[in-house]
mmCIF file of C-alpha atoms in Angstrom:
data_model
loop_
_atom_site.group_PDB
_atom_site.id
_atom_site.type_symbol
_atom_site.label_atom_id
_atom_site.label_comp_id
_atom_site.label_asym_id
_atom_site.label_seq_id
_atom_site.Cartn_x
_atom_site.Cartn_y
_atom_site.Cartn_z
ATOM 1 C CA MET A 1 100.491 113.098 100.970
ATOM 2 C CA SER A 2 99.751 110.860 104.277
ATOM 3 C CA LEU A 3 102.295 108.055 105.233
ATOM 4 C CA LEU A 4 99.521 105.468 106.078
ATOM 5 C CA ALA A 5 97.698 106.069 102.712
ATOM 6 C CA VAL A 6 100.650 107.324 100.425
ATOM 7 C CA THR A 7 99.924 104.416 97.874
ATOM 8 C CA TYR A 8 96.343 105.128 97.378
ATOM 9 C CA ALA A 9 94.184 107.338 95.456
ATOM 10 C CA ALA A 10 91.009 108.517 96.926
ATOM 11 C CA THR A 11 88.075 105.928 96.344
ATOM 12 C CA GLY A 12 85.082 107.399 98.256
ATOM 13 C CA SER A 13 84.611 103.977 99.661
ATOM 14 C CA ALA A 14 84.052 105.259 103.201
ATOM 15 C CA ALA A 15 81.061 107.156 101.847
ATOM 16 C CA ILE A 16 79.003 104.103 100.651
ATOM 17 C CA GLN A 17 76.115 103.505 102.738
ATOM 18 C CA LEU A 18 75.513 99.904 103.343
ATOM 19 C CA THR A 19 73.065 97.826 105.127
ATOM 20 C CA PRO A 20 74.345 95.386 108.084
ATOM 21 C CA ASP A 21 73.582 92.384 105.585
ATOM 22 C CA GLU A 22 75.638 94.065 102.588
ATOM 23 C CA ALA A 23 78.682 95.032 104.761
ATOM 24 C CA ARG A 24 78.845 91.450 106.064
ATOM 25 C CA ASP A 25 78.685 90.123 102.548
ATOM 26 C CA ILE A 26 81.544 92.419 101.212
ATOM 27 C CA CYS A 27 83.673 91.879 104.081
ATOM 28 C CA LEU A 28 83.169 88.157 103.318
ATOM 29 C CA GLY A 29 83.477 88.657 99.704
ATOM 30 C CA ASN A 30 85.197 86.123 97.593
ATOM 31 C CA VAL A 31 88.965 86.377 97.598
ATOM 32 C CA ALA A 32 90.622 85.891 94.287
ATOM 33 C CA GLY A 33 94.141 84.848 94.118
ATOM 34 C CA THR A 34 96.685 82.245 96.037
ATOM 35 C CA SER A 35 99.015 84.503 97.605
ATOM 36 C CA PRO A 36 99.654 84.227 101.408
ATOM 37 C CA VAL A 37 97.656 87.238 101.826
ATOM 38 C CA ASP A 38 94.703 85.863 100.229
ATOM 39 C CA GLU A 39 95.000 82.582 102.057
ATOM 40 C CA ALA A 40 95.115 84.184 105.209
ATOM 41 C CA ILE A 41 92.015 86.582 104.341
ATOM 42 C CA ARG A 42 90.149 83.393 103.718
ATOM 43 C CA VAL A 43 91.202 81.707 106.896
ATOM 44 C CA ASP A 44 89.966 84.737 108.849
ATOM 45 C CA GLN A 45 86.847 84.747 106.979
ATOM 46 C CA ALA A 46 86.152 81.273 107.763
ATOM 47 C CA ARG A 47 86.991 82.042 111.670
ATOM 48 C CA VAL A 48 84.644 84.994 111.688
ATOM 49 C CA ARG A 49 81.783 83.069 110.421
ATOM 50 C CA THR A 50 81.876 81.276 113.757
ATOM 51 C CA LEU A 51 82.778 84.025 115.826
ATOM 52 C CA ALA A 52 80.587 86.832 114.463
ATOM 53 C CA THR A 53 80.133 88.455 117.743
ATOM 54 C CA LYS A 54 83.635 89.388 118.404
ATOM 55 C CA PRO A 55 84.533 92.760 116.700
ATOM 56 C CA GLU A 56 88.327 91.897 116.672
ATOM 57 C CA GLU A 57 87.663 88.816 114.329
ATOM 58 C CA TRP A 58 86.031 91.310 111.721
ATOM 59 C CA VAL A 59 88.950 93.726 112.319
ATOM 60 C CA ARG A 60 91.234 90.858 111.632
ATOM 61 C CA VAL A 61 89.702 90.380 108.357
ATOM 62 C CA GLY A 62 89.533 93.944 107.306
ATOM 63 C CA TRP A 63 93.441 94.402 107.933
ATOM 64 C CA GLY A 64 93.932 91.409 105.420
ATOM 65 C CA TRP A 65 92.088 93.382 102.903
ATOM 66 C CA VAL A 66 94.176 96.376 103.613
ATOM 67 C CA ARG A 67 97.284 93.980 103.081
ATOM 68 C CA LYS A 68 95.871 93.044 99.633
ATOM 69 C CA ALA A 69 95.169 96.583 98.612
ATOM 70 C CA ARG A 70 98.626 97.495 99.530
ATOM 71 C CA LEU A 71 100.332 94.680 97.738
ATOM 72 C CA SER A 72 97.997 94.847 94.713
ATOM 73 C CA GLY A 73 97.981 98.657 94.533
ATOM 74 C CA ASP A 74 94.195 98.534 93.968
ATOM 75 C CA PRO A 75 92.202 100.788 96.431
ATOM 76 C CA GLY A 76 89.165 99.280 95.485
ATOM 77 C CA PHE A 77 89.673 96.817 98.056
ATOM 78 C CA TYR A 78 89.041 99.431 100.687
ATOM 79 C CA VAL A 79 85.333 98.675 100.046
ATOM 80 C CA ASN A 80 86.128 95.711 101.692
ATOM 81 C CA VAL A 81 88.093 97.136 104.371
ATOM 82 C CA ALA A 82 85.309 99.664 105.241
ATOM 83 C CA SER A 83 82.659 96.787 105.208
ATOM 84 C CA CYS A 84 84.682 95.073 107.935
ATOM 85 C CA ALA A 85 84.839 98.211 109.762
ATOM 86 C CA ASP A 86 81.150 98.635 109.913
ATOM 87 C CA GLU A 87 80.455 95.226 110.797
ATOM 88 C CA ALA A 88 82.925 95.305 113.676
ATOM 89 C CA LEU A 89 81.352 98.634 114.933
ATOM 90 C CA ARG A 90 77.951 97.425 114.671
ATOM 91 C CA VAL A 91 78.754 94.444 116.848
ATOM 92 C CA ALA A 92 80.709 96.622 119.074
ATOM 93 C CA PRO A 93 80.079 100.381 118.819
ATOM 94 C CA GLU A 94 83.087 101.325 120.970
ATOM 95 C CA SER A 95 85.499 98.857 119.722
ATOM 96 C CA THR A 96 89.037 100.589 119.576
ATOM 97 C CA ALA A 97 90.183 98.069 116.843
ATOM 98 C CA GLY A 98 86.938 98.970 114.864
ATOM 99 C CA LEU A 99 87.608 102.590 114.942
ATOM 100 C CA GLU A 100 91.214 102.145 114.221
ATOM 101 C CA LEU A 101 90.364 100.468 111.043
ATOM 102 C CA ARG A 102 87.724 103.142 110.146
ATOM 103 C CA GLY A 103 90.315 105.704 110.485
ATOM 104 C CA LEU A 104 92.295 104.044 108.074
ATOM 105 C CA VAL A 105 89.557 103.797 105.657
ATOM 106 C CA LEU A 106 88.707 107.619 106.006
ATOM 107 C CA MET A 107 92.495 108.656 105.331
ATOM 108 C CA ASN A 108 92.311 106.545 102.124
ATOM 109 C CA GLY A 109 89.162 108.436 100.977
ATOM 110 C CA HIS A 110 90.783 111.643 101.864
ATOM 111 C CA ARG A 111 88.074 112.496 104.452
ATOM 112 C CA PHE A 112 90.966 113.878 106.597
ATOM 113 C CA GLU A 113 88.718 116.074 109.173
ATOM 114 C CA GLU A 114 86.699 112.956 109.798
ATOM 115 C CA ALA A 115 89.882 110.728 110.113
ATOM 116 C CA ARG A 116 91.194 113.190 112.590
ATOM 117 C CA GLN A 117 87.873 113.117 114.555
ATOM 118 C CA GLU A 118 87.836 109.491 114.651
ATOM 119 C CA ALA A 119 91.414 109.304 116.099
ATOM 120 C CA GLY A 120 90.397 111.642 118.476
ATOM 121 C CA LYS A 121 87.757 109.437 119.936
ATOM 122 C CA ILE A 122 90.089 106.652 120.576
ATOM 123 C CA LEU A 123 92.709 108.992 122.056
ATOM 124 C CA VAL A 124 90.283 110.107 124.712
ATOM 125 C CA ALA A 125 90.224 106.789 126.388
ATOM 126 C CA ASP A 126 93.459 105.693 125.337
ATOM 127 C CA PRO A 127 96.017 108.741 124.945
ATOM 128 C CA LEU A 128 99.170 106.558 123.879
ATOM 129 C CA ASN A 129 97.205 104.450 121.307
ATOM 130 C CA PRO A 130 99.987 104.231 118.486
ATOM 131 C CA ILE A 131 97.528 103.594 115.566
ATOM 132 C CA ALA A 132 95.275 106.398 116.417
ATOM 133 C CA LEU A 133 98.228 108.783 117.121
ATOM 134 C CA GLY A 134 99.513 107.863 113.553
ATOM 135 C CA THR A 135 96.172 108.450 112.089
ATOM 136 C CA LEU A 136 95.844 111.831 114.183
ATOM 137 C CA SER A 137 99.297 112.739 112.682
ATOM 138 C CA ASP A 138 98.627 112.018 108.995
ATOM 139 C CA ALA A 139 95.253 113.709 109.062
ATOM 140 C CA LEU A 140 96.694 116.698 110.675
ATOM 141 C CA LEU A 141 99.579 116.749 107.931
ATOM 142 C CA GLU A 142 97.071 116.683 105.139
ATOM 143 C CA LEU A 143 94.863 119.464 106.688
ATOM 144 C CA GLY A 144 98.081 121.639 106.732
ATOM 145 C CA LYS A 145 98.774 121.471 110.757
ATOM 146 C CA PHE A 146 102.412 120.666 110.417
ATOM 147 C CA ASP A 147 103.446 121.426 114.118
ATOM 148 C CA GLU A 148 100.536 119.789 115.553
ATOM 149 C CA ALA A 149 101.180 116.841 113.182
ATOM 150 C CA ALA A 150 104.749 116.441 114.226
ATOM 151 C CA ALA A 151 103.787 116.638 118.022
ATOM 152 C CA ALA A 152 101.297 113.723 117.256
ATOM 153 C CA ALA A 153 103.995 111.778 115.625
ATOM 154 C CA GLN A 154 106.190 112.242 118.323
ATOM 155 C CA ARG A 155 103.671 111.030 120.835
ATOM 156 C CA GLY A 156 103.196 107.875 118.757
ATOM 157 C CA ALA A 157 106.850 107.145 118.430
ATOM 158 C CA ASP A 158 107.212 107.551 122.191
ATOM 159 C CA ALA A 159 104.395 104.930 122.597
ATOM 160 C CA LYS A 160 105.640 102.501 120.074
ATOM 161 C CA PRO A 161 109.087 103.181 118.521
ATOM 162 C CA ASP A 162 108.440 100.950 115.569
ATOM 163 C CA SER A 163 109.320 100.879 111.982
ATOM 164 C CA ALA A 164 105.921 102.808 111.088
ATOM 165 C CA ALA A 165 106.964 105.569 113.662
ATOM 166 C CA TYR A 166 110.343 105.786 112.183
ATOM 167 C CA ALA A 167 109.265 106.083 108.708
ATOM 168 C CA ARG A 168 106.839 108.967 109.749
ATOM 169 C CA ALA A 169 109.507 110.871 111.723
ATOM 170 C CA SER A 170 111.866 110.298 108.614
ATOM 171 C CA TYR A 171 109.141 112.107 106.342
ATOM 172 C CA PHE A 172 108.679 114.964 108.986
ATOM 173 C CA ARG A 173 112.662 115.453 109.099
ATOM 174 C CA TRP A 174 112.774 115.442 105.382
ATOM 175 C CA LEU A 175 109.846 118.037 105.029
ATOM 176 C CA SER A 176 111.866 120.405 107.546
ATOM 177 C CA GLY A 177 115.033 120.195 105.581
ATOM 178 C CA ASP A 178 116.875 117.866 107.889
ATOM 179 C CA LYS A 179 118.234 115.328 105.288
ATOM 180 C CA ASP A 180 120.606 113.769 107.416
ATOM 181 C CA GLY A 181 118.046 112.954 110.284
ATOM 182 C CA ALA A 182 115.550 111.746 107.632
ATOM 183 C CA LYS A 183 118.098 109.181 106.445
ATOM 184 C CA ARG A 184 119.008 108.111 109.881
ATOM 185 C CA PHE A 185 115.143 107.424 110.800
ATOM 186 C CA ILE A 186 114.553 105.750 107.287
ATOM 187 C CA ARG A 187 117.408 103.366 108.062
ATOM 188 C CA SER A 188 115.642 102.758 111.635
ATOM 189 C CA ALA A 189 112.515 102.059 109.881
ATOM 190 C CA LEU A 190 114.297 99.499 107.371
ATOM 191 C CA SER A 191 115.859 97.674 110.367
ATOM 192 C CA GLY A 192 112.562 96.160 110.884
ATOM 193 C CA ARG A 193 112.030 94.474 107.852
ATOM 194 C CA ASP A 194 110.012 91.138 108.053
ATOM 195 C CA HIS A 195 109.813 88.637 105.113
ATOM 196 C CA ARG A 196 106.457 87.521 106.534
ATOM 197 C CA ASP A 197 104.899 90.740 105.720
ATOM 198 C CA PRO A 198 106.948 92.273 102.915
ATOM 199 C CA GLU A 199 104.934 95.205 101.766
ATOM 200 C CA PRO A 200 105.614 97.670 104.570
ATOM 201 C CA ALA A 201 109.586 97.012 103.846
ATOM 202 C CA ALA A 202 108.758 97.787 100.102
ATOM 203 C CA TRP A 203 106.963 100.893 100.980
ATOM 204 C CA THR A 204 109.647 102.055 103.227
ATOM 205 C CA LEU A 205 112.319 101.481 100.591
ATOM 206 C CA VAL A 206 110.441 103.408 98.102
ATOM 207 C CA GLU A 207 110.371 106.272 100.523
ATOM 208 C CA ALA A 208 114.133 106.031 101.036
ATOM 209 C CA ALA A 209 114.811 105.836 97.182
ATOM 210 C CA LYS A 210 112.606 109.292 96.929
ATOM 211 C CA MET A 211 115.297 110.955 98.933
ATOM 212 C CA PHE A 212 118.040 109.770 96.715
ATOM 213 C CA TRP A 213 116.234 110.995 93.936
ATOM 214 C CA HIS A 214 115.534 114.389 95.281
ATOM 215 C CA GLU A 215 119.339 114.875 95.552
ATOM 216 C CA ALA A 216 119.895 113.740 91.866
ATOM 217 C CA ASP A 217 121.526 110.461 93.027
ATOM 218 C CA TYR A 218 119.479 108.518 90.350
ATOM 219 C CA ASP A 219 121.537 105.559 90.373
ATOM 220 C CA GLY A 220 121.462 105.213 94.146
ATOM 221 C CA ALA A 221 117.509 105.596 93.844
ATOM 222 C CA ASP A 222 117.358 102.964 91.325
ATOM 223 C CA ALA A 223 119.324 100.620 93.371
ATOM 224 C CA VAL A 224 117.078 100.921 96.194
ATOM 225 C CA LEU A 225 114.009 100.388 94.154
ATOM 226 C CA ALA A 226 115.509 97.644 92.708
ATOM 227 C CA GLU A 227 115.628 96.130 96.180
ATOM 228 C CA ALA A 228 112.000 97.119 96.641
ATOM 229 C CA LEU A 229 110.889 95.018 93.722
ATOM 230 C CA ARG A 230 112.524 91.956 95.434
ATOM 231 C CA TRP A 231 110.604 92.569 98.350
ATOM 232 C CA VAL A 232 107.362 93.089 96.463
ATOM 233 C CA PRO A 233 107.698 91.934 92.495
ATOM 234 C CA ASP A 234 105.569 94.477 90.433
ATOM 235 C CA TYR A 235 104.989 96.772 93.366
ATOM 236 C CA PRO A 236 103.008 99.696 91.591
ATOM 237 C CA PRO A 237 104.506 102.346 93.732
ATOM 238 C CA ALA A 238 108.224 101.105 93.093
ATOM 239 C CA LEU A 239 107.305 100.819 89.475
ATOM 240 C CA VAL A 240 106.217 104.332 89.226
ATOM 241 C CA ALA A 241 109.140 105.655 91.337
ATOM 242 C CA ARG A 242 111.883 103.623 88.992
ATOM 243 C CA GLY A 243 110.035 105.035 86.017
ATOM 244 C CA ARG A 244 110.550 108.768 87.353
ATOM 245 C CA VAL A 245 114.421 107.650 87.974
ATOM 246 C CA ALA A 246 114.766 106.122 84.482
ATOM 247 C CA LEU A 247 113.015 109.332 82.853
ATOM 248 C CA SER A 248 115.659 111.665 85.123
ATOM 249 C CA GLN A 249 118.448 109.462 83.898
ATOM 250 C CA GLY A 250 117.354 110.259 80.287
ATOM 251 C CA GLN A 251 116.204 106.372 79.531
ATOM 252 C CA ALA A 252 112.816 107.066 78.346
ATOM 253 C CA GLU A 253 111.998 103.599 76.781
ATOM 254 C CA ARG A 254 112.943 102.066 80.080
ATOM 255 C CA ALA A 255 110.793 104.366 81.899
ATOM 256 C CA ILE A 256 107.886 103.540 79.721
ATOM 257 C CA GLY A 257 108.223 99.719 80.576
ATOM 258 C CA TYR A 258 107.937 100.384 84.451
ATOM 259 C CA LEU A 259 105.257 102.830 83.949
ATOM 260 C CA GLU A 260 103.118 101.006 81.800
ATOM 261 C CA LYS A 261 103.253 98.200 84.220
ATOM 262 C CA ALA A 262 102.283 100.347 86.969
ATOM 263 C CA TYR A 263 99.389 101.975 85.277
ATOM 264 C CA ARG A 264 97.860 98.542 84.310
ATOM 265 C CA ALA A 265 98.181 97.647 88.064
ATOM 266 C CA GLN A 266 97.044 101.094 89.480
ATOM 267 C CA PRO A 267 95.755 103.812 86.977
ATOM 268 C CA LEU A 268 96.742 107.089 88.476
ATOM 269 C CA PRO A 269 97.019 110.382 87.005
ATOM 270 C CA GLU A 270 100.695 110.695 88.331
ATOM 271 C CA THR A 271 101.790 107.476 86.148
ATOM 272 C CA ALA A 272 100.043 108.549 83.189
ATOM 273 C CA TRP A 273 101.661 112.252 83.475
ATOM 274 C CA LEU A 274 105.082 110.387 83.764
ATOM 275 C CA LEU A 275 104.313 108.281 80.725
ATOM 276 C CA GLY A 276 103.370 111.331 78.746
ATOM 277 C CA ASP A 277 106.515 112.905 79.463
ATOM 278 C CA ALA A 278 108.437 109.800 78.415
ATOM 279 C CA ARG A 279 106.590 109.667 75.358
ATOM 280 C CA THR A 280 107.199 113.316 74.331
ATOM 281 C CA THR A 281 110.925 112.910 75.063
ATOM 282 C CA LEU A 282 110.809 110.249 72.484
ATOM 283 C CA GLY A 283 108.919 112.545 70.142
ATOM 284 C CA ASP A 284 105.633 110.323 70.166
ATOM 285 C CA VAL A 285 103.215 113.305 70.049
ATOM 286 C CA ALA A 286 100.079 111.207 69.564
ATOM 287 C CA GLY A 287 100.978 108.835 72.445
ATOM 288 C CA ALA A 288 101.860 111.911 74.730
ATOM 289 C CA ASN A 289 98.451 113.307 73.768
ATOM 290 C CA ALA A 290 96.770 110.058 74.780
ATOM 291 C CA GLU A 291 98.543 109.785 78.047
ATOM 292 C CA SER A 292 97.624 113.699 78.754
ATOM 293 C CA GLU A 293 93.845 112.428 78.178
ATOM 294 C CA ARG A 294 94.501 109.801 80.782
ATOM 295 C CA VAL A 295 95.735 112.431 83.236
ATOM 296 C CA VAL A 296 92.509 114.331 82.725
ATOM 297 C CA GLN A 297 90.147 111.207 82.941
ATOM 298 C CA THR A 298 91.706 109.636 86.170
ATOM 299 C CA GLY A 299 92.368 113.145 87.912
ATOM 300 C CA SER A 300 88.841 113.995 87.426
ATOM 301 C CA ARG A 301 87.541 111.067 89.228
ATOM 302 C CA ASN A 302 89.725 111.177 92.182
ATOM 303 C CA ASP A 303 92.791 113.445 92.236
ATOM 304 C CA ARG A 304 92.001 117.055 91.844
ATOM 305 C CA LEU A 305 95.169 117.857 93.408
ATOM 306 C CA THR A 306 97.492 116.103 90.757
ATOM 307 C CA LEU A 307 95.455 117.360 87.851
ATOM 308 C CA ALA A 308 95.485 120.973 88.892
ATOM 309 C CA LEU A 309 99.100 120.667 89.216
ATOM 310 C CA PHE A 310 99.177 118.961 85.899
ATOM 311 C CA TYR A 311 97.452 121.615 84.223
ATOM 312 C CA ALA A 312 99.430 124.463 85.619
ATOM 313 C CA THR A 313 102.600 122.617 84.827
ATOM 314 C CA LYS A 314 101.872 122.285 81.052
ATOM 315 C CA ASP A 315 100.166 125.810 81.218
ATOM 316 C CA ARG A 316 96.637 124.775 80.033
ATOM 317 C CA ALA A 317 93.191 124.659 81.136
ATOM 318 C CA ILE A 318 94.002 127.123 83.648
ATOM 319 C CA ASP A 319 90.742 128.382 84.486
ATOM 320 C CA GLN A 320 89.856 124.702 85.262
ATOM 321 C CA ALA A 321 93.109 124.083 87.352
ATOM 322 C CA VAL A 322 91.806 127.135 89.400
ATOM 323 C CA ARG A 323 88.650 125.693 90.152
ATOM 324 C CA LEU A 324 90.103 122.249 90.982
ATOM 325 C CA ILE A 325 92.638 123.560 93.408
ATOM 326 C CA GLU A 326 90.148 125.698 95.305
ATOM 327 C CA GLU A 327 88.160 122.785 95.605
ATOM 328 C CA GLU A 328 90.879 120.859 96.964
ATOM 329 C CA ARG A 329 92.019 123.694 99.377
ATOM 330 C CA ALA A 330 88.364 123.480 100.974
ATOM 331 C CA SER A 331 89.256 119.929 102.617
ATOM 332 C CA ARG A 332 93.070 119.938 102.615
ATOM 333 C CA GLY A 333 96.134 121.917 103.100
ATOM 334 C CA GLY A 334 100.116 121.419 103.449
ATOM 335 C CA ILE A 335 103.094 122.584 101.718
ATOM 336 C CA TYR A 336 102.079 120.470 98.435
ATOM 337 C CA VAL A 337 98.815 122.110 98.344
ATOM 338 C CA ASP A 338 100.234 125.628 98.885
ATOM 339 C CA ASP A 339 102.726 124.964 96.038
ATOM 340 C CA ALA A 340 100.221 123.781 93.501
ATOM 341 C CA TYR A 341 97.956 126.715 94.422
ATOM 342 C CA ALA A 342 100.866 128.994 93.981
ATOM 343 C CA TRP A 343 101.581 127.659 90.620
ATOM 344 C CA VAL A 344 98.086 127.680 89.317
ATOM 345 C CA LEU A 345 97.768 131.128 90.353
ATOM 346 C CA TYR A 346 101.127 132.217 88.658
ATOM 347 C CA ARG A 347 99.797 130.739 85.634
ATOM 348 C CA ALA A 348 96.538 132.696 86.029
ATOM 349 C CA GLY A 349 98.587 135.970 86.434
ATOM 350 C CA ARG A 350 97.799 136.581 90.020
ATOM 351 C CA ILE A 351 101.392 137.098 91.147
ATOM 352 C CA ASP A 352 100.991 138.410 94.480
ATOM 353 C CA GLU A 353 98.479 135.651 95.744
ATOM 354 C CA ALA A 354 100.831 133.201 94.047
ATOM 355 C CA ARG A 355 103.812 134.717 96.107
ATOM 356 C CA ARG A 356 101.981 134.490 99.333
ATOM 357 C CA ALA A 357 101.040 130.947 98.618
ATOM 358 C CA SER A 358 104.573 130.018 97.440
ATOM 359 C CA ASP A 359 106.094 131.751 100.493
ATOM 360 C CA ARG A 360 103.781 129.085 102.655
ATOM 361 C CA ALA A 361 105.135 126.036 100.491
ATOM 362 C CA ILE A 362 108.779 126.649 101.116
ATOM 363 C CA ARG A 363 108.537 127.620 104.814
ATOM 364 C CA LEU A 364 109.785 124.499 106.154
ATOM 365 C CA GLY A 365 112.735 124.469 104.144
ATOM 366 C CA THR A 366 111.880 121.156 102.253
ATOM 367 C CA PRO A 367 114.516 120.058 99.818
ATOM 368 C CA ASP A 368 112.324 119.744 96.940
ATOM 369 C CA ALA A 369 113.411 120.991 93.561
ATOM 370 C CA ARG A 370 109.944 121.696 92.205
ATOM 371 C CA LEU A 371 108.695 124.078 95.033
ATOM 372 C CA LEU A 372 112.054 125.935 94.878
ATOM 373 C CA TYR A 373 111.765 126.406 91.208
ATOM 374 C CA HIS A 374 108.082 127.490 91.549
ATOM 375 C CA ALA A 375 108.897 129.763 94.192
ATOM 376 C CA GLY A 376 111.990 131.548 92.557
ATOM 377 C CA ALA A 377 109.874 131.944 89.260
ATOM 378 C CA ILE A 378 107.030 133.420 91.081
ATOM 379 C CA GLN A 379 109.377 136.142 92.874
ATOM 380 C CA LEU A 380 110.983 136.880 89.726
ATOM 381 C CA ALA A 381 107.488 137.522 88.172
ATOM 382 C CA ALA A 382 106.980 139.777 91.384
ATOM 383 C CA GLY A 383 110.143 141.603 90.460
ATOM 384 C CA ASN A 384 112.382 140.209 93.081
ATOM 385 C CA PRO A 385 115.702 139.401 91.528
ATOM 386 C CA ALA A 386 116.438 136.965 94.553
ATOM 387 C CA GLY A 387 114.232 134.391 93.005
ATOM 388 C CA ARG A 388 117.170 133.716 90.726
ATOM 389 C CA ALA A 389 118.792 132.209 93.547
ATOM 390 C CA LEU A 390 116.188 129.735 94.318
ATOM 391 C CA VAL A 391 115.515 128.626 90.523
ATOM 392 C CA GLU A 392 119.584 128.138 90.630
ATOM 393 C CA LYS A 393 119.351 126.057 93.927
ATOM 394 C CA ALA A 394 116.374 124.015 92.348
ATOM 395 C CA LEU A 395 118.445 122.917 89.324
ATOM 396 C CA ALA A 396 121.622 122.359 91.413
ATOM 397 C CA ILE A 397 120.065 119.694 93.803
ATOM 398 C CA ASN A 398 117.927 117.714 91.236
ATOM 399 C CA PRO A 399 118.523 118.998 87.563
ATOM 400 C CA ARG A 400 115.798 116.717 86.139
ATOM 401 C CA PHE A 401 113.155 117.177 88.540
ATOM 402 C CA ASP A 402 110.544 117.330 86.208
ATOM 403 C CA VAL A 403 110.711 117.282 81.967
ATOM 404 C CA THR A 404 108.643 120.432 81.690
ATOM 405 C CA GLY A 405 109.684 122.462 84.913
ATOM 406 C CA ALA A 406 113.507 121.922 84.455
ATOM 407 C CA ALA A 407 113.458 122.904 80.951
ATOM 408 C CA GLU A 408 111.498 126.141 81.803
ATOM 409 C CA ALA A 409 113.767 126.631 84.907
ATOM 410 C CA ARG A 410 116.992 126.775 82.594
ATOM 411 C CA MET A 411 115.100 128.906 79.849
ATOM 412 C CA LEU A 412 114.166 131.485 82.909
ATOM 413 C CA LEU A 413 117.624 131.580 84.162
ATOM 414 C CA ALA A 414 119.085 132.185 80.531
ATOM 415 C CA LYS A 415 116.442 135.177 80.210
ATOM 416 C CA SER A 416 116.985 136.618 83.712
ATOM 417 C CA HIS A 417 120.777 136.544 83.027
ATOM 418 C CA GLY A 418 120.338 138.461 79.642
ATOM 419 C CA SER A 419 118.215 141.042 81.226
#
């Protein structure tokens, strides 16, 4: 998932065709709320009404809507962002700031190839533009071009070694299996925290907490997430992550409290999936079934990847899962798409294809127990006893990585040992 758009589901907002008057009206739309971000948007909207020929003023309003979307967890505000970008580029079609903002909109809409092209336009004239390099890196990563993405991230860090660059570098290090390097870079990213703009700090803290969780340091992860919620109370990504941690700690009721609050703010299939697992743990069959329906409803609208993996994990609707993941692969790549594809193929009984996809998913040495479990199970199904070591490694690094997956992993080890 991209670093710029990690907290958002795709909205398709970038695809909406608007007249100039409609774009202007949406960019200047009513801002509900009294937070500092809301007040800043209103001030900027008033300013742009008197400076309507200045593209940077429209962009300023657009970035205000970005901050509101991130703080609230509501990707619907990207319609406003897209409209501000459209108006800036109508006023000045070559506006670098307008193109930067449009690139972010395209990333949020999961239009990764178009985002890559948009960043490329900027970099022709400004090869060291840090925002364009960040967008390029994120788009390339989502397209499955890891080495090119890492190179773009490095160029961006060289041009502007700020918190965003350090956070991106941390993620690349983690994906490559360099856990110590990832932690060093995330600490550097956190050193730039700014109370005047708290959301980036909260987001970075969530990313740091994920590293602790992947290492089964559930208490450490929970402490970091508590800090994230001090920076941005009721921050949806932190609530989801804290719910996942509580579930790993065997605290299903506590998990439900965090996850329900997160789902009300941002109804994502991942959150409903975790809620279903928590309710299953408590023996609430009807509640778990209702959450499963939520996964299907929300995933069908805007998250084929999560829905395909959900179906494969729960071993249901596999034909539908195959269709969904194949559609996703038409415009997206990377190790997590490869992993989901491998697991869907495994459930479909297409073991040779699953093994090839799984090999791609673990090629970087990413310390993710789910990837390792899937790879091990697939290798065992292909008749390779070395798969057992991968399953053992998965449970060793994070024994409660997933309610369904961890239970299956233990049963698989017991079965393979007995045989």
